[in-house]
Amino acid sequence: MRPLRWKLESLAPHNITPSVQRRQVAMERVNRASMMKPQKDAYVLDSESSSDDDDLEKRLLTAVDDYNSDKSESNESSSSTTSVLTRLGLLALLLLTLHNCFSMLLIRFVMKNQPNFLASAAVLVSELIKLAGSCSYILFIQKKSIGSIAKFLKEDRKNTMLLVVPACAYNFQMSMAYVALANIDAALYSVICQSRLLFTAVCAVIFLRKKLKYIQLLSLILLTCGVMLCNMADQRDSKDDPNGSTSSVTLGISAALGISFSSGIASVYTERVIKGNKNKNISEQEYGLAYTQVQLALMSIFTMGTYAFIQDWDVIKTNGLFHNFSSWAALSVVNNAVGGLIVASVLKYADSVLKGYATALAATLTGILSYFMFGTALNSIYFMGIINVLVAVILYNGNDDLHRLMC
């Protein structure tokens, strides 16, 4: 029993030679192990019933070994779950980054020569494709019927009407994206669109009475400085370029800022109105994300169709809905629709932090690719601005540990 006693003594914080004291220490350690491992039979020892030291040692070692084995199994299962979530999160981050970057570059490529086609037609067709894709998913993947869609819209008709505001904001953003990228390069556009973080925070403070952390205030200041630096860099380049037009650059910047402002309003409206009036009778398991996509697409089609009928009816009547539509323009429409559905399907694996990082990475990647694809001039002022924007996004989406470290 020499090796067994040596193991028992090594488990104790110090060597206790008296038999009674050693037995009391052993009972405390066994009872502690049994309390930390409640799912199995507790190894409770009584000083009167356990008189055999050898039996006490065996039971103590059995309790400790069982506890250690259960602890290692728990650690392995939790680590495997964490790795799966991390892998899915990284895939979602990669997909969001690539989609945001590709969309901006593609629209810039289409609108660089300022083709004369209707942006309302592009947005309308994109929403029609989304509606068809969502309905197809419900019918053929989820094996549901058209009646289930009608039932969902009827049960959630209040939220369906409330979606008019975010639908209008989304249509406005898509229309202004064509206007902005027709007048400014994709690098500057991607940076200015990061100011939606500033507008969202300001609207949340005003309308939702939210309090910002000090690190978030610092990040918003850095974000504002970064956007201003990138604007200064682009204004200087447009002055050096004899073919550049200051008015067109101002129009593009105004359109990009309008996108950011409408995004902030829509985010606050969604959190304040739609989430607050969520129908509790509707089961999320019965109606998934595809039903919400149908709901939003219908409202977008209604609002954009109304706008096109009022504003562009004369042009549509004379030249048709798809006048001057090129194959690249059609590709941008399909990309906005299909890419939007794919991104929406992976958002459950990406929280707000990952989405913030994706937009920051997309802005950086768009600037670099814009340099090689369109010959965009990227000077030192632009890189100072993009660094400020990147740091601002990281700080704003940082966790509490980063907040305590900085403050």
Coordinates of C-alpha atoms in Angstrom, one line a residue, residues 15-168:
N15 CA 1.2 15.8 5.3
I16 CA -0.8 14.8 8.3
T17 CA 0.5 11.9 10.2
P18 CA -2.2 11.2 12.9
S19 CA -4.8 8.8 11.6
V20 CA -7.8 10.7 12.9
Q21 CA -6.8 14.0 11.4
R22 CA -5.9 12.3 8.1
R23 CA -9.3 10.7 8.0
Q24 CA -11.1 14.0 8.6
V25 CA -9.2 15.7 5.8
A26 CA -10.0 12.8 3.5
M27 CA -13.7 13.0 4.4
E28 CA -13.7 16.8 3.6
R29 CA -12.0 16.2 0.2
V30 CA -14.4 13.4 -0.7
N31 CA -17.5 15.4 0.3
R32 CA -16.2 18.4 -1.6
A33 CA -15.8 16.2 -4.7
S34 CA -19.3 14.8 -4.2
M35 CA -20.8 18.3 -4.0
M36 CA -18.9 19.3 -7.2
K37 CA -20.2 16.2 -9.0
P38 CA -23.9 16.0 -8.0
Q39 CA -25.0 13.9 -11.0
K40 CA -23.5 10.7 -9.7
D41 CA -23.7 9.0 -6.3
A42 CA -22.0 11.1 -3.6
Y43 CA -19.1 9.6 -1.9
V44 CA -20.1 10.5 1.7
L45 CA -18.0 9.1 4.5
D46 CA -18.8 8.9 8.1
S47 CA -16.0 8.9 10.7
E48 CA -17.6 6.2 12.7
S49 CA -18.6 3.8 9.9
S50 CA -15.2 4.2 8.0
S51 CA -12.6 2.8 10.2
D52 CA -10.4 1.1 7.6
D53 CA -7.7 3.5 6.3
D54 CA -7.1 1.4 3.2
D55 CA -10.8 1.4 2.3
L56 CA -10.9 5.2 2.9
E57 CA -7.9 5.7 0.5
K58 CA -9.5 3.6 -2.2
R59 CA -12.8 5.5 -2.0
L60 CA -11.1 8.8 -1.9
L61 CA -9.1 8.0 -5.0
T62 CA -12.2 6.7 -6.8
A63 CA -14.0 9.9 -6.1
V64 CA -11.2 12.1 -7.3
D65 CA -10.6 10.0 -10.4
D66 CA -14.3 10.1 -11.3
Y67 CA -14.5 13.8 -10.7
N68 CA -11.4 14.5 -12.9
S69 CA -12.7 12.2 -15.7
D70 CA -16.1 14.0 -15.7
K71 CA -14.4 17.4 -15.7
S72 CA -12.2 16.4 -18.7
E73 CA -15.2 15.1 -20.6
S74 CA -17.1 18.4 -19.9
N75 CA -14.1 20.4 -21.1
E76 CA -13.8 18.4 -24.3
S77 CA -17.5 18.7 -25.1
S78 CA -17.5 22.5 -24.4
S79 CA -14.3 23.0 -26.5
S80 CA -15.8 21.1 -29.4
T81 CA -19.0 23.2 -29.3
T82 CA -17.0 26.4 -29.1
S83 CA -14.9 25.3 -32.1
V84 CA -18.0 24.6 -34.2
L85 CA -19.5 28.0 -33.3
T86 CA -16.2 29.7 -34.1
R87 CA -15.9 28.0 -37.4
L88 CA -19.5 29.0 -38.4
G89 CA -18.9 32.5 -37.2
L90 CA -15.7 32.8 -39.3
L91 CA -17.6 31.5 -42.4
A92 CA -20.3 34.0 -41.8
L93 CA -17.7 36.8 -41.4
L94 CA -16.0 35.7 -44.7
L95 CA -19.3 35.6 -46.6
L96 CA -20.5 39.0 -45.3
T97 CA -17.2 40.6 -46.2
L98 CA -17.0 39.2 -49.7
H99 CA -20.6 40.0 -50.5
N100 CA -20.4 43.6 -49.3
C101 CA -17.1 44.1 -51.2
F102 CA -18.4 42.4 -54.4
S103 CA -21.7 44.4 -54.4
M104 CA -19.9 47.8 -54.1
L105 CA -17.4 47.0 -56.8
L106 CA -20.0 45.6 -59.2
I107 CA -22.3 48.6 -58.8
R108 CA -19.3 50.9 -59.3
F109 CA -18.4 49.0 -62.4
V110 CA -21.9 49.3 -63.8
M111 CA -22.4 53.0 -62.9
K112 CA -18.9 54.3 -63.7
N113 CA -20.1 55.5 -67.1
Q114 CA -23.4 56.7 -65.6
P115 CA -25.8 54.6 -67.7
N116 CA -29.3 56.0 -68.0
F117 CA -31.5 53.3 -66.6
L118 CA -34.1 53.4 -63.8
A119 CA -32.8 52.6 -60.3
S120 CA -36.3 52.0 -59.2
A121 CA -36.6 49.2 -61.8
A122 CA -33.4 47.6 -60.5
V123 CA -34.6 47.7 -56.9
L124 CA -38.1 46.5 -57.9
V125 CA -36.8 43.5 -59.8
S126 CA -34.4 42.6 -57.0
E127 CA -37.3 42.5 -54.5
L128 CA -39.3 40.3 -56.9
I129 CA -36.4 37.9 -57.1
K130 CA -36.2 37.8 -53.3
L131 CA -39.9 37.1 -53.1
A132 CA -39.7 34.3 -55.6
G133 CA -36.6 32.8 -53.8
S134 CA -38.2 32.9 -50.4
C135 CA -41.5 31.4 -51.6
S136 CA -39.5 28.6 -53.4
Y137 CA -37.6 27.9 -50.2
I138 CA -40.9 27.5 -48.3
L139 CA -42.5 25.3 -50.9
F140 CA -39.6 23.0 -51.9
I141 CA -37.2 23.0 -48.9
Q142 CA -39.5 23.4 -46.0
K143 CA -42.3 21.5 -47.8
K144 CA -45.0 24.0 -46.8
S145 CA -47.9 25.4 -48.8
I146 CA -48.9 28.8 -50.1
G147 CA -51.6 28.7 -47.5
S148 CA -49.0 28.8 -44.8
I149 CA -47.6 32.1 -46.2
A150 CA -51.1 33.6 -46.3
K151 CA -51.8 32.4 -42.8
F152 CA -48.5 34.0 -41.5
L153 CA -49.3 37.3 -43.2
K154 CA -52.8 37.2 -41.7
E155 CA -51.6 36.4 -38.2
D156 CA -48.8 39.0 -38.3
R157 CA -50.6 41.6 -40.3
K158 CA -49.8 44.3 -37.8
N159 CA -46.1 43.9 -38.2
T160 CA -46.6 43.6 -41.9
M161 CA -47.9 47.1 -42.0
L162 CA -45.2 48.3 -39.6
L163 CA -42.6 47.1 -42.0
V164 CA -43.5 49.8 -44.5
V165 CA -40.9 52.2 -42.8
P166 CA -37.9 49.8 -43.0
A167 CA -39.0 48.8 -46.5
C168 CA -39.0 52.4 -47.6

